GROMACS .gro file of C-alpha atoms in nm:
model
  191
    1UNK     CA    1   0.000   0.000   0.000
    2UNK     CA    2   0.206   0.295   0.123
    3UNK     CA    3   0.520   0.100   0.039
    4UNK     CA    4   0.394   0.068  -0.319
    5UNK     CA    5   0.363   0.445  -0.343
    6UNK     CA    6   0.713   0.495  -0.206
    7UNK     CA    7   0.864   0.238  -0.445
    8UNK     CA    8   0.685   0.367  -0.759
    9UNK     CA    9   0.540   0.018  -0.815
   10UNK     CA   10   0.168  -0.045  -0.790
   11UNK     CA   11   0.040  -0.313  -0.557
   12UNK     CA   12  -0.003  -0.654  -0.716
   13UNK     CA   13  -0.332  -0.648  -0.907
   14UNK     CA   14  -0.338  -0.266  -0.920
   15UNK     CA   15  -0.450   0.004  -0.680
   16UNK     CA   16  -0.782  -0.017  -0.499
   17UNK     CA   17  -0.981   0.223  -0.287
   18UNK     CA   18  -0.854   0.029   0.018
   19UNK     CA   19  -0.502   0.133  -0.085
   20UNK     CA   20  -0.615   0.495  -0.117
   21UNK     CA   21  -0.761   0.479   0.234
   22UNK     CA   22  -0.428   0.354   0.370
   23UNK     CA   23  -0.228   0.644   0.224
   24UNK     CA   24  -0.139   0.938   0.447
   25UNK     CA   25  -0.349   1.255   0.443
   26UNK     CA   26  -0.085   1.470   0.275
   27UNK     CA   27  -0.300   1.700   0.060
   28UNK     CA   28  -0.219   1.523  -0.266
   29UNK     CA   29  -0.502   1.473  -0.511
   30UNK     CA   30  -0.518   1.102  -0.589
   31UNK     CA   31  -0.770   0.941  -0.821
   32UNK     CA   32  -0.808   0.584  -0.947
   33UNK     CA   33  -0.878   0.466  -1.299
   34UNK     CA   34  -0.921   0.090  -1.321
   35UNK     CA   35  -0.652   0.030  -1.061
   36UNK     CA   36  -0.411   0.292  -1.197
   37UNK     CA   37  -0.322   0.568  -0.955
   38UNK     CA   38  -0.356   0.918  -1.105
   39UNK     CA   39  -0.187   1.209  -0.932
   40UNK     CA   40  -0.256   1.552  -1.075
   41UNK     CA   41  -0.032   1.853  -1.034
   42UNK     CA   42  -0.155   2.131  -0.809
   43UNK     CA   43  -0.432   2.331  -0.976
   44UNK     CA   44  -0.360   2.683  -1.096
   45UNK     CA   45  -0.490   2.996  -0.927
   46UNK     CA   46  -0.741   3.050  -1.208
   47UNK     CA   47  -0.868   2.691  -1.179
   48UNK     CA   48  -0.915   2.722  -0.804
   49UNK     CA   49  -1.075   3.066  -0.832
   50UNK     CA   50  -1.332   2.940  -1.084
   51UNK     CA   51  -1.412   2.642  -0.858
   52UNK     CA   52  -1.456   2.865  -0.553
   53UNK     CA   53  -1.668   3.122  -0.734
   54UNK     CA   54  -1.886   2.851  -0.891
   55UNK     CA   55  -1.936   2.674  -0.560
   56UNK     CA   56  -2.052   2.996  -0.392
   57UNK     CA   57  -2.280   3.091  -0.684
   58UNK     CA   58  -2.444   2.748  -0.701
   59UNK     CA   59  -2.479   2.735  -0.324
   60UNK     CA   60  -2.674   3.063  -0.324
   61UNK     CA   61  -2.932   2.919  -0.567
   62UNK     CA   62  -2.929   2.567  -0.426
   63UNK     CA   63  -3.272   2.457  -0.302
   64UNK     CA   64  -3.336   2.240   0.000
   65UNK     CA   65  -3.269   1.880  -0.084
   66UNK     CA   66  -2.930   1.952  -0.241
   67UNK     CA   67  -2.584   2.052  -0.123
   68UNK     CA   68  -2.289   2.210  -0.307
   69UNK     CA   69  -1.927   2.136  -0.230
   70UNK     CA   70  -1.593   2.104  -0.404
   71UNK     CA   71  -1.307   1.858  -0.425
   72UNK     CA   72  -1.474   1.563  -0.249
   73UNK     CA   73  -1.410   1.212  -0.376
   74UNK     CA   74  -1.673   1.017  -0.568
   75UNK     CA   75  -1.601   0.648  -0.521
   76UNK     CA   76  -1.740   0.478  -0.830
   77UNK     CA   77  -1.623   0.127  -0.747
   78UNK     CA   78  -1.325  -0.052  -0.592
   79UNK     CA   79  -1.084   0.052  -0.870
   80UNK     CA   80  -1.237   0.385  -0.984
   81UNK     CA   81  -1.241   0.697  -0.776
   82UNK     CA   82  -1.251   1.058  -0.897
   83UNK     CA   83  -1.257   1.402  -0.739
   84UNK     CA   84  -1.477   1.651  -0.929
   85UNK     CA   85  -1.381   2.015  -0.897
   86UNK     CA   86  -1.735   2.109  -0.784
   87UNK     CA   87  -2.027   1.881  -0.713
   88UNK     CA   88  -2.391   1.896  -0.615
   89UNK     CA   89  -2.513   1.610  -0.399
   90UNK     CA   90  -2.829   1.519  -0.218
   91UNK     CA   91  -2.872   1.695   0.115
   92UNK     CA   92  -2.924   1.357   0.280
   93UNK     CA   93  -2.581   1.241   0.167
   94UNK     CA   94  -2.418   1.569   0.272
   95UNK     CA   95  -2.578   1.547   0.619
   96UNK     CA   96  -2.359   1.250   0.705
   97UNK     CA   97  -2.050   1.474   0.655
   98UNK     CA   98  -1.878   1.232   0.416
   99UNK     CA   99  -1.518   1.230   0.304
  100UNK     CA  100  -1.646   1.062  -0.013
  101UNK     CA  101  -1.971   1.010  -0.198
  102UNK     CA  102  -2.126   0.717  -0.382
  103UNK     CA  103  -2.229   0.796  -0.742
  104UNK     CA  104  -2.603   0.771  -0.665
  105UNK     CA  105  -2.561   1.056  -0.412
  106UNK     CA  106  -2.413   1.294  -0.675
  107UNK     CA  107  -2.650   1.500  -0.888
  108UNK     CA  108  -2.396   1.716  -1.075
  109UNK     CA  109  -2.022   1.671  -1.128
  110UNK     CA  110  -1.826   1.972  -1.261
  111UNK     CA  111  -1.480   1.954  -1.412
  112UNK     CA  112  -1.270   2.261  -1.487
  113UNK     CA  113  -1.037   2.169  -1.771
  114UNK     CA  114  -0.669   2.204  -1.696
  115UNK     CA  115  -0.394   2.188  -1.960
  116UNK     CA  116  -0.233   1.887  -1.791
  117UNK     CA  117  -0.558   1.687  -1.766
  118UNK     CA  118  -0.736   1.800  -2.082
  119UNK     CA  119  -0.820   1.449  -2.217
  120UNK     CA  120  -0.918   1.318  -1.876
  121UNK     CA  121  -1.148   1.617  -1.810
  122UNK     CA  122  -1.301   1.628  -2.160
  123UNK     CA  123  -1.337   1.260  -2.244
  124UNK     CA  124  -1.257   1.011  -1.972
  125UNK     CA  125  -1.429   1.153  -1.664
  126UNK     CA  126  -1.755   1.243  -1.842
  127UNK     CA  127  -1.778   0.892  -1.988
  128UNK     CA  128  -1.721   0.729  -1.651
  129UNK     CA  129  -1.951   0.970  -1.464
  130UNK     CA  130  -2.226   0.882  -1.715
  131UNK     CA  131  -2.161   0.509  -1.675
  132UNK     CA  132  -2.188   0.559  -1.299
  133UNK     CA  133  -2.530   0.721  -1.345
  134UNK     CA  134  -2.451   1.078  -1.234
  135UNK     CA  135  -2.744   1.272  -1.391
  136UNK     CA  136  -2.569   1.599  -1.483
  137UNK     CA  137  -2.220   1.707  -1.581
  138UNK     CA  138  -2.069   2.048  -1.652
  139UNK     CA  139  -1.734   2.111  -1.817
  140UNK     CA  140  -1.573   2.453  -1.784
  141UNK     CA  141  -1.311   2.565  -2.033
  142UNK     CA  142  -1.097   2.876  -2.047
  143UNK     CA  143  -1.104   2.969  -2.416
  144UNK     CA  144  -0.984   3.270  -2.614
  145UNK     CA  145  -1.321   3.445  -2.574
  146UNK     CA  146  -1.326   3.376  -2.199
  147UNK     CA  147  -1.488   3.111  -1.985
  148UNK     CA  148  -1.727   2.869  -2.155
  149UNK     CA  149  -1.955   2.638  -1.957
  150UNK     CA  150  -2.074   2.323  -2.134
  151UNK     CA  151  -2.374   2.154  -1.970
  152UNK     CA  152  -2.477   1.791  -2.015
  153UNK     CA  153  -2.760   1.561  -1.913
  154UNK     CA  154  -2.736   1.184  -1.898
  155UNK     CA  155  -2.909   0.959  -2.146
  156UNK     CA  156  -2.970   0.679  -1.896
  157UNK     CA  157  -3.045   0.418  -2.163
  158UNK     CA  158  -2.711   0.461  -2.339
  159UNK     CA  159  -2.516   0.583  -2.032
  160UNK     CA  160  -2.374   0.885  -2.214
  161UNK     CA  161  -2.415   1.258  -2.173
  162UNK     CA  162  -2.590   1.474  -2.430
  163UNK     CA  163  -2.502   1.841  -2.448
  164UNK     CA  164  -2.775   2.073  -2.323
  165UNK     CA  165  -2.591   2.403  -2.367
  166UNK     CA  166  -2.277   2.599  -2.441
  167UNK     CA  167  -2.283   2.911  -2.226
  168UNK     CA  168  -2.058   3.216  -2.266
  169UNK     CA  169  -2.271   3.491  -2.103
  170UNK     CA  170  -2.523   3.316  -1.875
  171UNK     CA  171  -2.571   2.958  -1.766
  172UNK     CA  172  -2.949   2.938  -1.790
  173UNK     CA  173  -3.069   2.588  -1.717
  174UNK     CA  174  -3.342   2.430  -1.511
  175UNK     CA  175  -3.138   2.126  -1.419
  176UNK     CA  176  -3.046   1.997  -1.171
  177UNK     CA  177  -3.227   2.301  -1.027
  178UNK     CA  178  -3.303   2.643  -1.180
  179UNK     CA  179  -2.973   2.819  -1.249
  180UNK     CA  180  -2.938   3.163  -1.408
  181UNK     CA  181  -2.572   3.233  -1.355
  182UNK     CA  182  -2.381   3.514  -1.526
  183UNK     CA  183  -2.053   3.364  -1.649
  184UNK     CA  184  -1.869   3.678  -1.540
  185UNK     CA  185  -1.967   3.586  -1.184
  186UNK     CA  186  -1.741   3.277  -1.203
  187UNK     CA  187  -1.465   3.459  -1.392
  188UNK     CA  188  -1.161   3.539  -1.177
  189UNK     CA  189  -1.045   3.899  -1.162
  190UNK     CA  190  -0.744   3.825  -1.378
  191UNK     CA  191  -0.788   3.559  -1.647
   0.00000   0.00000   0.00000
């Protein structure tokens, strides 16, 4: 477990969530993909600012029955575990003060695309969140014209997300709850 991390060799059979639980609380962001340990570099100031601003904005509009947080693990199964940048969960799940959520407790998973995790944030995580049954997903990109928020809703039959909007001025959606969010409200002072 911890010895595997120190020796740069995975445990026999690959990493599991039990191995994650045995690692020290050292502030490192560790995720699992089919037994492969993923460690991301520290997020940038802009990334963290967007996450903080979005969390506060969603929390202000969040109705009873839901809760908004950021950076909490979603444990999909024994060999898959991800940490969305921002997430909306059921209030019942949040009331137990978890250090991790089960996928059925998550209503919305938001990823802010970073240069070092572009393919993971754009392709891999959305596919696996949809397979896990998380109803809504947002992807936030910093593009030449500014911040763009892409919103998605699950097609539960095919376990994939379908795009419901590409927002550059306002995120105006009724799901998972009514949101009318000016994009400049989640734009850091210096982008």
